[in-house]
Coordinates of C-alpha atoms in Angstrom, one line a residue:
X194 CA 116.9 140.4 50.3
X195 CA 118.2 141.3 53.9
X196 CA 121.7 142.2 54.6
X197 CA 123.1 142.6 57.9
X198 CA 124.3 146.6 58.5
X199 CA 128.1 146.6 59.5
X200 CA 128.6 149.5 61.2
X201 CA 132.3 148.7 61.9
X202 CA 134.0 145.5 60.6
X203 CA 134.6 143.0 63.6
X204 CA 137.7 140.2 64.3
X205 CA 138.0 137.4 61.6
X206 CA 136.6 134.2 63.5
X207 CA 138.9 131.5 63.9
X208 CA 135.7 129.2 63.4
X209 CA 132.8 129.1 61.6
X210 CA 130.8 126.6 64.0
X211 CA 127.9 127.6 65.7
X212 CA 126.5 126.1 69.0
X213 CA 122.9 126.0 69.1
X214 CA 120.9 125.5 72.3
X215 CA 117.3 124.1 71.7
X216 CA 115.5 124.2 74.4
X217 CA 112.3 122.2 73.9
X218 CA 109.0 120.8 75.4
X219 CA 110.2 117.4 76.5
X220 CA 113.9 117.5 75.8
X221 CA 117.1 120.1 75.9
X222 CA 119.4 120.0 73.1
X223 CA 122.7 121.4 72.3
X224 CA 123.9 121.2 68.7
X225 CA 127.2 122.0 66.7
X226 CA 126.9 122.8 63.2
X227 CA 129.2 124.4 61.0
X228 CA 129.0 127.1 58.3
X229 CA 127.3 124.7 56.0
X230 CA 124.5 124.1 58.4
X231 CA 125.2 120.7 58.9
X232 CA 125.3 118.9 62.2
X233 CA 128.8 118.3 63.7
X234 CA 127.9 116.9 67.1
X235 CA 125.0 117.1 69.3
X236 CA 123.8 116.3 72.7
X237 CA 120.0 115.7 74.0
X238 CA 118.6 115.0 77.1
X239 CA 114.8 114.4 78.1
X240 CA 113.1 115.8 81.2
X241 CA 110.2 115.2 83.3
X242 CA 106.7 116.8 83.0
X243 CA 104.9 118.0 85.8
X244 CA 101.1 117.6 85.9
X245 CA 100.0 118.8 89.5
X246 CA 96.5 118.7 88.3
X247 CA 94.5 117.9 85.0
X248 CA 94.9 120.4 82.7
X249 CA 98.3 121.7 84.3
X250 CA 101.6 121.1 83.2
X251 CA 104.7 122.1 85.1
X252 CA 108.7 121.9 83.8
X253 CA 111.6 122.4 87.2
X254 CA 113.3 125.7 85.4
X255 CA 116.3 125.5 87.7
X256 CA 116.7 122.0 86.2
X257 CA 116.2 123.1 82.6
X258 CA 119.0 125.5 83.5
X259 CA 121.3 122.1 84.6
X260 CA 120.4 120.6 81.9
X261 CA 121.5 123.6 79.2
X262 CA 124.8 123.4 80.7
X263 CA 125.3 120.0 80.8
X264 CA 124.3 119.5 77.1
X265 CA 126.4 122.4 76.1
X266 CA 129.3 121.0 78.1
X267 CA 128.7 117.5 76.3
X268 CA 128.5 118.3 72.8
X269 CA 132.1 120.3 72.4
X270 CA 133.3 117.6 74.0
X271 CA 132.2 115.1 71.5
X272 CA 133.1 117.7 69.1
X273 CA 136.5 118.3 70.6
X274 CA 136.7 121.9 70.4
X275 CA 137.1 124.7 73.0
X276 CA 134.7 127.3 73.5
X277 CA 137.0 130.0 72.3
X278 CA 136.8 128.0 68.8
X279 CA 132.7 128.8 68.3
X280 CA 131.8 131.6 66.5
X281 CA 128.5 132.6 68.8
X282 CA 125.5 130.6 70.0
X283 CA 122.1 130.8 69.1
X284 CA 118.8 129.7 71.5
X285 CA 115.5 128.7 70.4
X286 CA 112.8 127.7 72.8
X287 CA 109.4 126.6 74.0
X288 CA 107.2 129.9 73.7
X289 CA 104.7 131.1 75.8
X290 CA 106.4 129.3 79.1
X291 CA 106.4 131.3 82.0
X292 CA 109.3 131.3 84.8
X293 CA 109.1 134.3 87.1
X294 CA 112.0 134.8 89.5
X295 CA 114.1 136.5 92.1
X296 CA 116.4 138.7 90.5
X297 CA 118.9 138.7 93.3
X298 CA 119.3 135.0 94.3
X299 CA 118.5 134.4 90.6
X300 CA 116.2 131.3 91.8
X301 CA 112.6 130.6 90.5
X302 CA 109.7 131.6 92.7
X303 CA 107.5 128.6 91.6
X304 CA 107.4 125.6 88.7
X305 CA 107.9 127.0 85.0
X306 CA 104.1 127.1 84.1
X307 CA 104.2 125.1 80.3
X308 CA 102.2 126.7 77.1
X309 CA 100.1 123.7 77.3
X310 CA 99.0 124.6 80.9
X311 CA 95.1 125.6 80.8
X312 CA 94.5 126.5 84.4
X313 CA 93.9 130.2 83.6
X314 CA 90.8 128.7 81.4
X315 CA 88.8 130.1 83.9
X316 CA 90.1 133.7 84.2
X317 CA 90.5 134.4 80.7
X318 CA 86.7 133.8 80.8
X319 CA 86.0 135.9 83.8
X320 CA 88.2 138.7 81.4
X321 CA 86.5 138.1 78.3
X322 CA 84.1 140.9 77.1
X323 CA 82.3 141.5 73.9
X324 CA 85.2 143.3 71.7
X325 CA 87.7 142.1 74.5
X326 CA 89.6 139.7 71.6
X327 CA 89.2 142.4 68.9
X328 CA 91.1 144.6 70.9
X329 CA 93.6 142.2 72.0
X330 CA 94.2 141.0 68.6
X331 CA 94.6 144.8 66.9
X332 CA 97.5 144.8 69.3
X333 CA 98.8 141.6 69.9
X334 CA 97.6 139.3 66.7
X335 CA 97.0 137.1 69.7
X336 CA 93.9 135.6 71.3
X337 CA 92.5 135.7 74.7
X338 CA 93.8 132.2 76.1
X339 CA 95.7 130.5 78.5
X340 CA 98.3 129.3 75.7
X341 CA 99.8 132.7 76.5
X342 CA 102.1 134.3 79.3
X343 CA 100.5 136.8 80.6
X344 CA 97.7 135.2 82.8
X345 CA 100.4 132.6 83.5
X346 CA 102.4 135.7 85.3
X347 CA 99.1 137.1 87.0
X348 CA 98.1 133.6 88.8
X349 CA 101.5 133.0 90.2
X350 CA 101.5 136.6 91.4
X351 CA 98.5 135.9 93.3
X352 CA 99.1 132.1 94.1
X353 CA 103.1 132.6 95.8
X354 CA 102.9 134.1 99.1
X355 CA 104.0 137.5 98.9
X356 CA 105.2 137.5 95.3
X357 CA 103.0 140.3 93.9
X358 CA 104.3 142.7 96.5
X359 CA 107.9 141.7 95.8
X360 CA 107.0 142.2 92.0
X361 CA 105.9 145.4 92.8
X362 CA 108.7 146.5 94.6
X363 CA 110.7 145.3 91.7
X364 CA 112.2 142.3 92.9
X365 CA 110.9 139.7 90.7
X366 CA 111.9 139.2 86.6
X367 CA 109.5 137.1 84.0
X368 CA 110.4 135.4 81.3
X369 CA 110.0 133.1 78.7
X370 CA 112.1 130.2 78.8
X371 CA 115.1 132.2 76.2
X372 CA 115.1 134.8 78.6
X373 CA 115.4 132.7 81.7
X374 CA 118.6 131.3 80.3
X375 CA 120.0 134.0 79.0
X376 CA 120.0 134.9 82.3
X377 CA 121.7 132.4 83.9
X378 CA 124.2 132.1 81.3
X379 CA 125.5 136.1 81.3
X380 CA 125.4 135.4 85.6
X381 CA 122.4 137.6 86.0
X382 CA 123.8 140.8 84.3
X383 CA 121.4 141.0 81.0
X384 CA 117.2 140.4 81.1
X385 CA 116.5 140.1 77.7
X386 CA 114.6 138.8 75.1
X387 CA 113.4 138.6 71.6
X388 CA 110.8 140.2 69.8
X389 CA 109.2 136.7 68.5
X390 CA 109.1 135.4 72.1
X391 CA 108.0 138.9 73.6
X392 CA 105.1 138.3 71.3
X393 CA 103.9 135.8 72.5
X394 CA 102.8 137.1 76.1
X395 CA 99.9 138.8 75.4
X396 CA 101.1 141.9 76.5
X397 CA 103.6 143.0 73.8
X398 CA 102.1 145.2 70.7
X399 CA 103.2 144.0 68.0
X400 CA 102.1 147.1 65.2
X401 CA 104.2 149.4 67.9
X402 CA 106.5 147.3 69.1
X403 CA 106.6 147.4 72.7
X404 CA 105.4 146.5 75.9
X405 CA 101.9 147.9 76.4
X406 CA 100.8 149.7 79.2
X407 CA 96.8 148.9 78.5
X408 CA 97.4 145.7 78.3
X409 CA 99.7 144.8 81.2
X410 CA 97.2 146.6 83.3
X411 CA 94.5 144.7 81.9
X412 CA 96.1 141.9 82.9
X413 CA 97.3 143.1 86.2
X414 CA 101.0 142.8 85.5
X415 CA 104.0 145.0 86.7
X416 CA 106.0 146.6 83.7
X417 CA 109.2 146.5 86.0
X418 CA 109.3 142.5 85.4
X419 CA 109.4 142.8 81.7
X420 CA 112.6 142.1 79.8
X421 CA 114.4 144.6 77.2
X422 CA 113.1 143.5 74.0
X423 CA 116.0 143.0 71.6
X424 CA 115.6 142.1 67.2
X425 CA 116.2 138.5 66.3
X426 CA 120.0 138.7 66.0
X427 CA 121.5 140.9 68.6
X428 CA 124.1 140.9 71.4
X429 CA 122.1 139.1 73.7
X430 CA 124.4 138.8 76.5
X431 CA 128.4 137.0 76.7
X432 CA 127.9 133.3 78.5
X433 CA 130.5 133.4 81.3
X434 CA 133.7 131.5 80.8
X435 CA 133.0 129.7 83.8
X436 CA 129.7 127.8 82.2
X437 CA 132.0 126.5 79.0
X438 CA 135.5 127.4 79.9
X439 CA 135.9 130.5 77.5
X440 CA 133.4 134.0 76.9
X441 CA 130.5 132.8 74.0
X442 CA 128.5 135.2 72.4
X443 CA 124.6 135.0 72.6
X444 CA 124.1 136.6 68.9
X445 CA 120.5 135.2 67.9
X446 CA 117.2 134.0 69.6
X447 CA 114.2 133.0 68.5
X448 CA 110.7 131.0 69.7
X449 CA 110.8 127.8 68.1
X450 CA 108.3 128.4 65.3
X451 CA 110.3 131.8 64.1
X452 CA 113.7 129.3 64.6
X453 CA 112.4 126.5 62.7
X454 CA 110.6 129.1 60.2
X455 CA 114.4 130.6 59.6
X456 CA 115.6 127.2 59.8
X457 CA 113.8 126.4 56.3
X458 CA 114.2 129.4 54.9
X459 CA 110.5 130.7 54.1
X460 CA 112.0 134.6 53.5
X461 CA 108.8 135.3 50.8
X462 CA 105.3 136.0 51.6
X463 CA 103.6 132.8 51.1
X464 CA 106.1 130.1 52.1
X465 CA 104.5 128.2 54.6
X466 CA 106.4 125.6 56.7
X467 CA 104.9 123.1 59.4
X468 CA 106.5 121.6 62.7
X469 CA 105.9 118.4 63.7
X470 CA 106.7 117.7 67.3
X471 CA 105.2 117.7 70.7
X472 CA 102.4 120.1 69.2
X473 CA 102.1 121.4 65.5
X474 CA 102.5 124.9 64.6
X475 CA 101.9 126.2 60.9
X476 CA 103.6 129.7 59.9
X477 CA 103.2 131.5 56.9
X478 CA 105.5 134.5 56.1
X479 CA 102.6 137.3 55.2
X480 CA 105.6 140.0 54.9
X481 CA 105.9 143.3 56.3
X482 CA 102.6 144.6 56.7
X483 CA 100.5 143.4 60.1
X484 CA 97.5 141.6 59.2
X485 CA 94.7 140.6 61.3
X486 CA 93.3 136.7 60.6
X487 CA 89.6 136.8 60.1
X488 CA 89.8 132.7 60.6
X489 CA 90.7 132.8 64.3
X490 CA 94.6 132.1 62.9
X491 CA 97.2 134.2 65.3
X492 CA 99.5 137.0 64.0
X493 CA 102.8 137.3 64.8
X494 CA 106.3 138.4 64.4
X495 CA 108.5 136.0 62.1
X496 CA 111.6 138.0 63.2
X497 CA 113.4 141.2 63.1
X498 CA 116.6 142.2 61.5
X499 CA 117.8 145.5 61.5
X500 CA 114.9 147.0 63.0
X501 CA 112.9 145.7 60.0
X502 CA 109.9 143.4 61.0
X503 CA 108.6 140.6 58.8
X504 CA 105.2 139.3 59.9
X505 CA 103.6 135.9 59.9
X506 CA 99.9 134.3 59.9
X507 CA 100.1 131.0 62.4
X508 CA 98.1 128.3 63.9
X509 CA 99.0 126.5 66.3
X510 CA 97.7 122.7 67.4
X511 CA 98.5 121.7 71.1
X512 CA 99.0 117.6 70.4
X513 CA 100.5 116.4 67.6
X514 CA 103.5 113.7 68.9
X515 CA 102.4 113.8 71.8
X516 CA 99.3 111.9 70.6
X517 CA 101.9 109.4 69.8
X518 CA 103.8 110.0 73.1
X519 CA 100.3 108.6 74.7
X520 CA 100.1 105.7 73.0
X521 CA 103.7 104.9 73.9
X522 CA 103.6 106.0 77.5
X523 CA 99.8 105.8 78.8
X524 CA 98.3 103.1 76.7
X525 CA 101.5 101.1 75.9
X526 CA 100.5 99.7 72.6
X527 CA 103.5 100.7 71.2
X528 CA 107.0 100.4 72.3
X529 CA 108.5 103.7 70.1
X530 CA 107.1 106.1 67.6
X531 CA 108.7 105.1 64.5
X532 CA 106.5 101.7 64.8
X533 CA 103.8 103.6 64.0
X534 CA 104.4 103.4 60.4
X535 CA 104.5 100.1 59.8
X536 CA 100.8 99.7 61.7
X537 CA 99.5 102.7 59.9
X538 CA 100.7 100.8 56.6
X539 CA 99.1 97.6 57.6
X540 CA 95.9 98.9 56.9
X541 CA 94.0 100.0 53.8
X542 CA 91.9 102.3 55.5
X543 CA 91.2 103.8 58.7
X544 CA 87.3 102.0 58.9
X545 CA 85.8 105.1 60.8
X546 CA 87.6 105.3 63.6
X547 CA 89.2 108.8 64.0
X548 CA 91.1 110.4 67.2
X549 CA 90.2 113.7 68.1
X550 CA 93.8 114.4 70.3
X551 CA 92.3 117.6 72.4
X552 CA 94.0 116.3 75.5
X553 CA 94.6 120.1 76.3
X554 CA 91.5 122.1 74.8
X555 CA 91.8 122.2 70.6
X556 CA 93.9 125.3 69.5
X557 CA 93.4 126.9 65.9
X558 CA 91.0 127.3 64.7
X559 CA 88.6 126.3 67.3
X560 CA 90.5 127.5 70.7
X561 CA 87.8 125.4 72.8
X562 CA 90.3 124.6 76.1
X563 CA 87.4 122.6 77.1
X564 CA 87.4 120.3 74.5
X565 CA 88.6 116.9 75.4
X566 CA 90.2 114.1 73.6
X567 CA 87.9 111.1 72.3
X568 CA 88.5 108.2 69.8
X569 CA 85.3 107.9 68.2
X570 CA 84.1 104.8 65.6
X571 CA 85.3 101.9 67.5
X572 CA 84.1 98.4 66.8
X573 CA 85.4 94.5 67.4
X574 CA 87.5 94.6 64.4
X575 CA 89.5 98.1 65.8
X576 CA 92.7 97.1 67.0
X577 CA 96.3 98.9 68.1
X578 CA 96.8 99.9 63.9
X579 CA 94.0 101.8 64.1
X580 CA 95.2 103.7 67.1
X581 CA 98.2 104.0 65.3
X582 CA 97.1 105.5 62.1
X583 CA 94.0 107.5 64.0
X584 CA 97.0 109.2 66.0
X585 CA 99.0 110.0 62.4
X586 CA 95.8 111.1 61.0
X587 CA 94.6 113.3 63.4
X588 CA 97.7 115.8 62.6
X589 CA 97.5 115.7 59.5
X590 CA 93.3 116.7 59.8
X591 CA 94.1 119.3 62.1
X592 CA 97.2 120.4 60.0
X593 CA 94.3 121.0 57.3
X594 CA 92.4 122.8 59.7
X595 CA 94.9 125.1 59.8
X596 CA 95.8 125.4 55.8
X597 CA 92.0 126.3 55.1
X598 CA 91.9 129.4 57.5
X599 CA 95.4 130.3 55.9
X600 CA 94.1 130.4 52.6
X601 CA 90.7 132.4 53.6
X602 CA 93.3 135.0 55.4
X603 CA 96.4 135.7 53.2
X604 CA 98.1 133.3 50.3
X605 CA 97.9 130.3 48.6
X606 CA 100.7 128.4 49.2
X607 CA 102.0 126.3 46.3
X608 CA 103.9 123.7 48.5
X609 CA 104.3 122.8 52.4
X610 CA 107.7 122.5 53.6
X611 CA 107.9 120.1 57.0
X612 CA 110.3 119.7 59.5
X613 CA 110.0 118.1 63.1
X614 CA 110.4 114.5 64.4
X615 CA 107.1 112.8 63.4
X616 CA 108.2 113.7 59.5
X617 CA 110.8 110.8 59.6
X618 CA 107.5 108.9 59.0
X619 CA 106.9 108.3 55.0
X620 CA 103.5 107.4 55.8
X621 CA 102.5 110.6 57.8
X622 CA 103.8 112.9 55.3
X623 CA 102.6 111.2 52.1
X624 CA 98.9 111.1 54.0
X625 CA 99.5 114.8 54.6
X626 CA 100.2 115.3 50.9
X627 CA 97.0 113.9 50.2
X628 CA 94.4 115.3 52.4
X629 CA 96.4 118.6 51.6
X630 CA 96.7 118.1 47.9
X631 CA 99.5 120.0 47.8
X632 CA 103.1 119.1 47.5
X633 CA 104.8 118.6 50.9
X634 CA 108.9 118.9 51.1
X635 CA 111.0 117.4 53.8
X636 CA 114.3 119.1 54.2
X637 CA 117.9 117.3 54.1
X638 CA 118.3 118.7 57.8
X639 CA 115.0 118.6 59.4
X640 CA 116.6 119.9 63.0
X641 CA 115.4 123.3 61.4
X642 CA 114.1 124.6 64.9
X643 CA 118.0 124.4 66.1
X644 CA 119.5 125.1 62.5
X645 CA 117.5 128.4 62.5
X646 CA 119.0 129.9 65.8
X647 CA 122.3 129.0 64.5
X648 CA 121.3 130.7 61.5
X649 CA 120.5 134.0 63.8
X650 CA 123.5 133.6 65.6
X651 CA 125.4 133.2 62.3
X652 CA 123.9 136.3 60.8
X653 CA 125.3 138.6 63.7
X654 CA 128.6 136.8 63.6
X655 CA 129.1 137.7 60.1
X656 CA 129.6 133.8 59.0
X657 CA 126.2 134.6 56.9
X658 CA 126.1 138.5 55.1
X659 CA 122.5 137.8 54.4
X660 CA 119.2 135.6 54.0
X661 CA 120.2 135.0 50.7
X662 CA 123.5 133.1 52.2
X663 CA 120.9 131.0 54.4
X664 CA 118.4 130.1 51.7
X665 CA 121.3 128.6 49.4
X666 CA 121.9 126.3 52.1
X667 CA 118.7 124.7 52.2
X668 CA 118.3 121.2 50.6
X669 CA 115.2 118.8 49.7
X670 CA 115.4 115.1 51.0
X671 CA 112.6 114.1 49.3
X672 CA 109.3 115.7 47.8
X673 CA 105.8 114.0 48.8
X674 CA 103.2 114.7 45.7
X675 CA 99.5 114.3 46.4
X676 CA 98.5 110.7 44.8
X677 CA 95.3 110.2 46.2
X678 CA 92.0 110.9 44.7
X679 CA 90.5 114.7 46.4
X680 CA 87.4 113.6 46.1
X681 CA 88.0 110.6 48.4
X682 CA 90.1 112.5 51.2
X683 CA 87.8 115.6 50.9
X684 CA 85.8 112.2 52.7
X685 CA 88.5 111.3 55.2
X686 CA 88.4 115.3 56.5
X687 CA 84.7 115.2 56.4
X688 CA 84.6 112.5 58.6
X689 CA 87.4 114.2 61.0
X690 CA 84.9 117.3 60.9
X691 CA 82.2 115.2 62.5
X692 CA 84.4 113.4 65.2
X693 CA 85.7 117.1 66.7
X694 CA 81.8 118.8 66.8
X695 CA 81.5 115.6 69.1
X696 CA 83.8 116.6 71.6
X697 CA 83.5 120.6 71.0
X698 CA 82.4 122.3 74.2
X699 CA 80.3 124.6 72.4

């Protein structure tokens, strides 16, 4: 199993706590937890989404940035510690978001352009030639999509007056939403990032590891505006004493699927965990060795230790709690998401009615970002617990989507471990052990996206010596066996089959 390489032995901490900054879809969360991974103290705070147009969705970077500090500054003082007491910070963030800005006044050039954002839809057709995603995946394990960064960067280039000029006199930086803070926390001195987040762009190799000349020409976009690219645990940058009062260390980084994929500690090939939050992201640990899905499933980089690269199969669906989020905030049937469990328990069965949540295109295994959303099988006796449960449901089918191409690609996995806000609902994950028929295990600490990059930051701080020191620390809360007939949820997913070739574009 990995161990960190100590070239030289560094300064006994005075503390083993670790801040970790989770920067997320919706909210922005700063967490304390100690060597034990447990949470000492922690601070959230939501933030508004942007939606200039349908399809597009828009986050104020400059006030993710406030809001970082803020929650930072908030959580050691519940905690009652001084910066000078933390052993290093970790940051984990939404992938695929795109900030370009101005690397002397530091300020963004336009809105943070959000992973779920499809108005590249068009242009990635217009680039799309026969063998165009063969060759993309051989080198990226990607797809040709919006989803990703790089045709983000291209249409504000050629949207902001003036901006590909100044990028091309090398006055503009990208980056994903770790590398946008990183940043502003070191005061402008380091542009860096990650491997798991570089690979995410669409213009990072991922068998070579680096930036790739083909493809940022391909996709008409300056090298000068990429960031260094740095392994999961690294010196990232210092965050000045003037942000928390004393020097921090940036010491690990990672997307939020790699985070929360450290978080529960899948280190062997086959362990397969699943996030459940504003979308739903399955990643399998396939090892070393690059591997290219034949089941439209993405490749990408788990993380990087040491220079040594551990690869993983992953699918990614765009709506999950968000589906939930609607029904809340748009419909208003519901007054919070935990009530959905009650409603989904009120009935016996769903009676045909299914939700097919492609509010922003379907992602794997269809990538159709013309899909749209439909709740199909409606009669008089449908009411707001059939919403409720067709909303639960629906991730769980589309969770099975993903399982099926993971099995056709790589391994069987012997159990699903979960993690995310929606599995707090008993009903969700025993309905995913079912249609699954698999064993599904939720985690004592199911902040796993946030407990990973304090994990990474831990690692390069020398409170961990190695994975095998993080994998002892992870606990079950409680295992969900399959009790339901296969025959009779083999059904159920036949049924969800039908309701998505209804709203397919193709």
């Amino acid at each position: 199993m990995f161990r960190i390489l100590r070239p030289y032995a560094k300064e006994t901490k005075v503390s083993s706590n670790l801040l970790a900054i989770d920067q997320g879809t919706t909210s922005t969360r700063a967490i304390i937890f100690d060597e034990k991974g447990r949470i000492k103290a922690s601070a959230q705070t939501e933030f508004e989404q942007i939606y200039p147009q349908g399809g597009w969705v828009e986050h104020d970077a400059s006030g993710i940035w406030t809001d970082t500090v803020r929650v930072c500054r908030e959580v050691l003082e519940k905690h009652g510690i001084q910066a000078s007491e933390l052993a290093g910070c970790g940051i984990t963030n939404q992938r695929e978001t795109t900030v370009v800005w101005d690397r002397r006044s530091g300020d963004p050039i336009h809105n943070a352009i959000v992973w779920q954002d499809r108005r590249t839809a068009d242009r990635c057709r217009e680039l799309r030639e026969d063998g165009t995603d063969d060759w993309l995946n051989a080198r990226t394990g990607l797809l040709l999509d919006p989803y990703f960064s790089a045709t983000k960067i291209a249409w504000i280039l050629d949207t902001v007056d003036g901006a590909r000029a100044r990028a091309g006199r090398g006055e503009l930086a990208f980056g994903t939403i770790d590398s946008w803070l990183i940043y502003k926390l070191t005061g402008g001195q380091r542009h860096v990032t990650d491997i798991g987040n570089a690979a995410r762009t669409n213009l990072f190799n991922i068998v070579d590891q680096r930036w790739d000349d083909d493809l940022l020409k391909f996709f008409d976009v300056p090298a000068s505006m990429m960031p260094e690219v740095l392994d999961s645990t690294a010196e990232f940058g210092i965050i000045d004493d003037e942000i928390l009062g004393s020097p921090v260390t940036i010491g690990g980084v990672a997307g939020d699927q790699q985070a929360a994929t450290i978080g529960q500690a899948c280190f062997a090939p086959g362990m397969v965990k699943n996030t459940y939050g504003t979308g739903c992201f399955m990643v399998q640990n396939i090892g070393e060795r690059f591997v290219q899905s034949k089941n439209r499933l993405l490749t990408t980089v788990a993380y990087r230790l040491n220079g040594k690269t551990t690869y993983a199969l992953e699918g990614s669906i765009f709506i999950a709690g968000a589906a939930v989020q609607w029904l809340r905030d748009a419909l208003k049937i519901i007054d919070a998401a935990p009530d959905t469990q009650a409603l989904a328990e009120s009935l016996d069965a769903n009676d045909g009615v299914y939700m097919v949540p492609a509010f922003a295109g379907l992602g794997a295994p269809y990538w159709d970002p013309d899909a749209r959303g439909a709740v199909l099988g409606l009669s008089r006796g449908t009411g707001i617990a059939h919403f409720a449960r067709a909303a639960l449901e629906s991730v769980c089918y589309q969770t099975r989507d993903l399982m099926e191409a993971m099995k056709a690609d790589a391994l069987d996995a012997v159990e699903l471990r979960l993690d995310g806000g929606m599995v707090a609902n008993n009903w969700l994950c025993q309905f995913q052990a079912d249609l699954l028929q698999l064993p599904v295990i939720r985690p004592q600490i199911t902040e796993t996206t946030a407990l990973g990059a304090a994990f990474l930051a831990g690692l390069q701080a020398e409170v961990y010596d190695s994975l095998d020191d993080i994998a002892a620390l992870w606990g079950e809360d409680r295992r969900f066996d399959p009790k339901a007939d296969s025959k009779a949820v083999d059904g159920l997913y036949k049924g969800w089959q039908d309701a998505v070739a209804r709203v397919r574009s193709e």
